Short mmCIF file of C-alpha atoms in Angstrom, two decimals:
data_model
loop_
_atom_site.label_atom_id
_atom_site.label_comp_id
_atom_site.label_asym_id
_atom_site.label_seq_id
_atom_site.Cartn_x
_atom_site.Cartn_y
_atom_site.Cartn_z
CA MET A 1 0.00 0.00 0.00
CA SER A 2 3.02 2.34 0.37
CA ALA A 3 3.33 2.59 -3.42
CA PHE A 4 -0.30 3.63 -3.68
CA ARG A 5 0.00 6.44 -1.13
CA PRO A 6 1.13 9.07 -3.72
CA ALA A 7 -1.96 8.37 -5.82
CA LEU A 8 -4.22 8.91 -2.83
CA CYS A 9 -2.45 12.18 -2.02
CA ALA A 10 -2.86 13.34 -5.62
CA THR A 11 -6.56 12.45 -5.47
CA PHE A 12 -7.22 14.61 -2.44
CA ALA A 13 -5.06 17.41 -3.85
CA ALA A 14 -7.11 17.39 -7.05
CA SER A 15 -10.31 17.60 -5.01
CA LEU A 16 -9.07 20.62 -3.09
CA LEU A 17 -7.87 22.41 -6.22
CA LEU A 18 -11.12 21.79 -8.06
CA ALA A 19 -13.17 23.15 -5.14
CA ALA A 20 -13.78 26.88 -5.59
CA ALA A 21 -15.84 29.64 -4.06
CA PRO A 22 -19.56 29.35 -4.70
CA ALA A 23 -20.75 31.03 -7.86
CA GLU A 24 -23.05 34.07 -7.81
CA ALA A 25 -25.77 32.24 -9.72
CA ARG A 26 -26.58 28.73 -10.86
CA PHE A 27 -25.11 27.35 -14.07
CA GLY A 28 -27.62 27.69 -16.92
CA LYS A 29 -30.09 29.72 -14.85
CA LYS A 30 -31.12 33.31 -15.39
CA SER A 31 -30.05 35.77 -12.73
CA PRO A 32 -32.92 37.12 -10.60
CA ASP A 33 -32.27 40.73 -11.73
CA THR A 34 -32.13 40.16 -15.50
CA SER A 35 -35.79 40.05 -16.54
CA GLU A 36 -38.78 41.17 -14.48
CA ASN A 37 -36.75 43.08 -11.91
CA LYS A 38 -35.11 45.18 -14.63
CA ASN A 39 -38.53 46.06 -16.07
CA GLU A 40 -39.81 47.09 -12.64
CA ASP A 41 -36.74 49.27 -12.05
CA LYS A 42 -37.21 50.94 -15.43
CA LYS A 43 -40.85 51.72 -14.65
CA ARG A 44 -39.92 53.25 -11.29
CA ASP A 45 -37.23 55.40 -12.94
CA ASP A 46 -39.70 56.60 -15.57
CA ARG A 47 -42.21 57.60 -12.88
CA ARG A 48 -39.53 59.54 -11.01
CA GLU A 49 -38.53 61.41 -14.19
CA ASP A 50 -42.17 62.33 -14.88
CA ARG A 51 -42.66 63.75 -11.38
CA GLY A 52 -39.41 65.66 -11.63
CA SER A 53 -40.38 67.24 -14.95
CA ARG A 54 -43.72 68.42 -13.54
CA VAL A 55 -42.18 70.04 -10.46
CA HIS A 56 -39.33 71.93 -12.13
CA ALA A 57 -38.47 72.01 -15.80
CA ALA A 58 -35.58 74.48 -15.62
CA THR A 59 -31.92 73.60 -15.36
CA PRO A 60 -30.34 74.77 -12.07
CA VAL A 61 -27.72 77.52 -12.43
CA ARG A 62 -25.40 75.90 -9.94
CA SER A 63 -25.19 72.35 -8.75
CA SER A 64 -23.14 71.00 -5.90
CA SER A 65 -22.08 67.46 -5.37
CA TYR A 66 -22.98 67.87 -1.69
CA ASN A 67 -26.60 68.75 -2.51
CA GLU A 68 -27.15 66.08 -5.12
CA PRO A 69 -28.61 62.80 -3.92
CA HIS A 70 -26.16 59.98 -4.12
CA ALA A 71 -27.24 57.61 -6.85
CA TYR A 72 -26.88 53.94 -6.08
CA ARG A 73 -23.89 52.45 -7.75
CA PRO A 74 -23.65 48.70 -7.86
CA PRO A 75 -20.43 47.29 -6.45
CA PRO A 76 -17.73 46.58 -9.02
CA PRO A 77 -17.85 43.05 -10.35
CA ARG A 78 -15.59 40.60 -8.62
CA PRO A 79 -12.65 39.41 -10.70
CA SER A 80 -13.45 36.29 -12.61
CA TYR A 81 -11.96 33.15 -11.11
CA THR A 82 -12.91 30.95 -14.08
CA ALA A 83 -9.39 30.83 -15.51
CA HIS A 84 -7.99 30.03 -12.08
CA ILE A 85 -10.47 27.19 -11.62
CA TYR A 86 -9.77 25.58 -14.98
CA GLY A 87 -6.02 26.07 -14.74
CA ASP A 88 -5.76 24.40 -11.34
CA ALA A 89 -8.24 21.70 -12.32
CA ILE A 90 -6.39 20.73 -15.50
CA VAL A 91 -3.02 20.66 -13.71
CA ALA A 92 -4.42 18.60 -10.85
CA ALA A 93 -6.12 16.12 -13.18
CA ALA A 94 -2.95 15.68 -15.24
CA GLU A 95 -0.86 15.14 -12.11
CA LEU A 96 -3.38 12.63 -10.80
CA LEU A 97 -3.25 10.49 -13.92
CA THR A 98 0.54 10.80 -14.14
CA VAL A 99 1.08 9.68 -10.55
CA ALA A 100 -1.38 6.82 -10.98
CA ALA A 101 0.31 5.65 -14.15
CA GLU A 102 3.80 5.87 -12.63
CA THR A 103 2.64 4.01 -9.53
CA SER A 104 1.08 1.22 -11.55
CA SER A 105 4.05 0.91 -13.90
CA SER A 106 6.38 0.27 -10.96
CA TRP A 107 4.86 -3.14 -10.30
CA PRO A 108 7.10 -5.93 -11.64
CA GLY A 109 6.15 -7.67 -14.84
CA LEU A 110 3.15 -5.41 -15.45
CA VAL A 111 3.64 -4.79 -19.16
CA GLN A 112 4.52 -8.39 -19.89
CA GLN A 113 1.36 -9.75 -18.30
CA GLN A 114 -1.19 -9.42 -21.10
CA ARG A 115 -4.88 -9.34 -20.37
CA ASP A 116 -6.90 -12.40 -21.29
CA VAL A 117 -8.60 -11.08 -24.40
CA GLN A 118 -12.38 -11.24 -24.26
CA PRO A 119 -14.45 -10.92 -27.44
CA LEU A 120 -16.71 -8.42 -25.68
CA GLU A 121 -16.68 -6.79 -22.25
CA VAL A 122 -19.64 -5.02 -20.64
CA ARG A 123 -19.44 -2.59 -17.73
CA ALA A 124 -22.48 -1.04 -16.06
CA GLY A 125 -23.10 0.63 -12.73
CA LEU A 126 -24.79 3.21 -10.55
CA ASN A 127 -23.13 5.75 -8.26
CA VAL A 128 -24.63 8.08 -5.65
CA GLY A 129 -22.83 10.98 -4.00
CA ALA A 130 -23.10 14.31 -2.23
CA MET A 131 -22.34 17.51 -4.18
CA GLY A 132 -22.99 21.19 -3.63
CA GLY A 133 -25.25 20.61 -0.65
CA GLY A 134 -27.41 18.25 -2.71
CA LEU A 135 -27.33 14.81 -4.27
CA ALA A 136 -25.71 13.43 -7.42
CA GLY A 137 -26.77 10.22 -9.15
CA ASP A 138 -24.69 8.70 -11.90
CA ALA A 139 -25.34 5.81 -14.30
CA PHE A 140 -22.91 4.44 -16.90
CA LEU A 141 -22.64 1.71 -19.50
CA GLY A 142 -19.56 0.62 -21.41
CA ILE A 143 -19.24 -1.99 -24.14
CA GLU A 144 -15.82 -2.68 -25.63
CA GLY A 145 -13.69 -5.27 -27.32
CA GLU A 146 -9.93 -5.62 -27.13
CA SER A 147 -9.33 -1.91 -27.71
CA LEU A 148 -12.40 -0.19 -29.24
CA GLY A 149 -15.74 0.40 -27.56
CA ILE A 150 -18.55 2.76 -26.68
CA ALA A 151 -19.37 4.43 -23.35
CA VAL A 152 -22.53 6.22 -22.18
CA GLN A 153 -22.81 8.14 -18.92
CA GLY A 154 -25.59 10.23 -17.38
CA THR A 155 -25.59 12.37 -14.23
CA GLN A 156 -28.51 13.88 -12.33
CA LEU A 157 -27.78 16.69 -9.84
CA VAL A 158 -30.48 17.82 -7.40
CA LEU A 159 -29.22 21.00 -5.73
CA PRO A 160 -30.66 23.61 -3.37
CA THR A 161 -31.64 26.81 -5.16
CA ASP A 162 -28.87 29.38 -5.42
CA ASP A 163 -31.14 32.23 -4.21
CA GLY A 164 -32.49 30.40 -1.16
CA SER A 165 -36.02 30.10 -2.54
CA TYR A 166 -38.19 27.04 -2.04
CA GLY A 167 -37.54 24.04 -4.26
CA SER A 168 -34.43 22.72 -5.98
CA ASP A 169 -32.38 23.17 -9.13
CA ASP A 170 -31.95 20.09 -11.34
CA LEU A 171 -28.98 19.67 -13.66
CA ARG A 172 -28.73 16.76 -16.10
CA LEU A 173 -25.46 15.84 -17.77
CA ALA A 174 -24.80 13.14 -20.35
CA THR A 175 -21.91 11.93 -22.50
CA LEU A 176 -21.71 9.54 -25.46
CA HIS A 177 -18.15 8.50 -26.32
CA ILE A 178 -16.24 6.22 -28.63
CA THR A 179 -13.39 4.68 -26.63
CA TRP A 180 -9.96 3.39 -27.61
CA ALA A 181 -7.50 1.68 -25.27
CA PRO A 182 -3.88 2.21 -26.42
CA VAL A 183 -2.72 0.31 -23.31
CA ALA A 184 -4.57 -2.89 -22.36
CA THR A 185 -2.70 -5.30 -20.11
CA GLU A 186 -3.80 -7.67 -17.43
CA ARG A 187 -3.38 -5.05 -14.72
CA VAL A 188 -3.74 -1.72 -16.56
CA ARG A 189 -6.25 -0.36 -19.04
CA TRP A 190 -5.89 3.22 -20.26
CA ARG A 191 -8.60 4.66 -22.51
CA LEU A 192 -8.91 7.70 -24.74
CA GLU A 193 -12.48 8.83 -25.39
CA GLY A 194 -14.21 11.26 -27.72
CA GLY A 195 -17.79 12.16 -28.56
CA VAL A 196 -20.52 14.57 -27.49
CA SER A 197 -21.84 15.80 -24.16
CA THR A 198 -25.07 17.52 -23.16
CA ALA A 199 -26.08 19.68 -20.20
CA GLN A 200 -29.67 20.51 -19.29
CA ALA A 201 -30.08 23.35 -16.78
CA PRO A 202 -33.16 25.25 -15.52
CA ASP A 203 -33.13 27.72 -18.45
CA VAL A 204 -30.95 26.20 -21.19
CA PHE A 205 -29.91 23.03 -22.98
CA PHE A 206 -26.34 22.68 -24.25
CA VAL A 207 -24.62 20.27 -26.64
CA GLY A 208 -20.87 20.27 -27.17
CA PRO A 209 -17.85 18.17 -28.19
CA SER A 210 -16.37 16.05 -25.42
CA LEU A 211 -12.99 14.42 -24.74
CA ALA A 212 -12.00 12.16 -21.87
CA THR A 213 -9.33 9.80 -20.61
CA SER A 214 -9.63 7.08 -18.00
CA LEU A 215 -7.34 4.68 -16.21
CA GLU A 216 -7.95 1.38 -14.42
CA ALA A 217 -4.95 -0.12 -12.63
CA THR A 218 -4.68 -3.05 -10.24
CA VAL A 219 -3.49 -2.04 -6.78
CA ALA A 220 -3.52 -5.38 -4.98
CA GLY A 221 -5.53 -8.51 -5.63
CA PRO A 222 -9.13 -7.60 -6.50
CA VAL A 223 -8.66 -3.86 -5.72
CA ASP A 224 -8.32 -1.43 -8.62
CA LEU A 225 -7.55 2.26 -8.87
CA GLU A 226 -10.02 4.10 -11.13
CA ALA A 227 -9.43 7.65 -12.41
CA ARG A 228 -11.22 9.63 -15.11
CA VAL A 229 -11.09 13.17 -16.51
CA GLN A 230 -13.66 14.53 -19.01
CA GLY A 231 -13.81 17.97 -20.59
CA THR A 232 -16.20 19.90 -22.84
CA ALA A 233 -15.54 23.13 -24.74
CA GLY A 234 -17.79 25.12 -27.05
CA LEU A 235 -21.08 26.75 -26.13
CA TYR A 236 -20.44 25.74 -22.54
CA ARG A 237 -17.52 24.35 -20.57
CA GLN A 238 -17.44 21.30 -18.35
CA LEU A 239 -14.63 19.63 -16.44
CA ASP A 240 -15.43 16.38 -14.64
CA ALA A 241 -12.72 14.53 -12.69
CA SER A 242 -13.00 11.54 -10.38
CA ALA A 243 -10.72 9.06 -8.66
CA GLY A 244 -11.36 6.16 -6.33
CA LEU A 245 -11.02 2.45 -5.58
CA ALA A 246 -13.01 -0.47 -6.94
CA LEU A 247 -13.35 -3.91 -5.32
CA HIS A 248 -14.05 -6.77 -7.74
CA LEU A 249 -16.15 -9.59 -6.25
CA GLY A 250 -16.55 -11.77 -9.29
CA ALA A 251 -18.87 -9.97 -11.69
CA LEU A 252 -19.93 -7.54 -8.93
CA VAL A 253 -17.89 -4.34 -8.52
CA VAL A 254 -18.18 -2.09 -5.46
CA ARG A 255 -16.53 1.33 -5.72
CA GLY A 256 -16.08 4.62 -3.94
CA GLY A 257 -14.03 7.80 -4.27
CA VAL A 258 -14.08 11.56 -4.81
CA ARG A 259 -15.56 13.50 -7.73
CA SER A 260 -15.14 17.14 -8.77
CA LEU A 261 -17.23 19.00 -11.33
CA VAL A 262 -16.93 22.49 -12.85
CA LEU A 263 -19.68 23.94 -15.08
CA ASP A 264 -19.50 27.26 -16.96
CA ASP A 265 -22.32 28.56 -19.20
CA GLN A 266 -20.10 31.43 -20.54
CA GLY A 267 -23.00 33.89 -20.24
CA ARG A 268 -25.10 32.14 -22.90
CA VAL A 269 -28.29 32.42 -20.82
CA ASP A 270 -28.55 36.10 -19.87
CA GLY A 271 -25.18 37.65 -20.69
CA ILE A 272 -23.81 36.96 -17.20
CA ARG A 273 -21.30 34.15 -16.76
CA HIS A 274 -22.42 31.57 -14.23
CA VAL A 275 -19.80 29.15 -12.94
CA ASP A 276 -20.58 26.32 -10.54
CA SER A 277 -17.97 24.06 -8.96
CA PHE A 278 -18.74 21.00 -6.85
CA VAL A 279 -16.70 18.39 -5.05
CA GLY A 280 -17.85 15.44 -2.98
CA PRO A 281 -17.62 11.72 -2.27
CA TYR A 282 -19.41 8.99 -4.20
CA ALA A 283 -20.13 5.30 -3.73
CA GLY A 284 -21.79 2.73 -5.94
CA ALA A 285 -21.91 -0.74 -7.40
CA GLY A 286 -21.96 -2.30 -10.84
CA LEU A 287 -21.33 -5.32 -12.99
CA ALA A 288 -18.38 -6.22 -15.19
CA PHE A 289 -18.48 -9.31 -17.39
#
């Protein structure tokens, strides 16, 4: 287990780096002050101008800043932390996979021990976790041969509303990937994935190109290390990273670990960029045969 300690440290480091300050508004959801509130403010301003024009139509000869009412000025926008989030997340994810690969490659005879080739392998499972003060449910299905395959994954997030109102905000994420395993040995399987991803938020539905990489490496006996990083760029941005352990009990697989998720709608909903970042534990079970 001493050889596996660096991978665990990298996992927790990635979780801390991916965790960021809470966003001002929910990903894919209109800000409260962008629609009806703006119309109400405009109406109130118009009524004030009408009353002012009826009372006095002339321009004052002299005006003093001390006599003028102080108009409300909204506070300056906080500096965007989006670049910081993605920079740290990408570095942490890369370090996590690198450490895991180096740890697994140090085991003797790993490359020489070839996996028993199966004509077709099926992986399916369900995970449940805690994220952003709410719940996250995840379902996945993978079908692959010696090196090529297909993978489908869907995530449902049920989160408390960002403005404290009654109810919840639901986010639905999905990916459809073609997978290719350039490394497939008895104890290590490294995949490259590509395809499309979707994100359904309260006020928008996104579709974008998606890339991912995943690693499964035997730690000891029936225990595997599992790590995965997925990213989306285009109309919206998504970075999904997870790492954990899986226990193989025949065809049954029991797993648990840590998952981090960053979502950025790039202001496509109401012109205001909404960035959400979540991190939390997960646990689940599945089948592999």
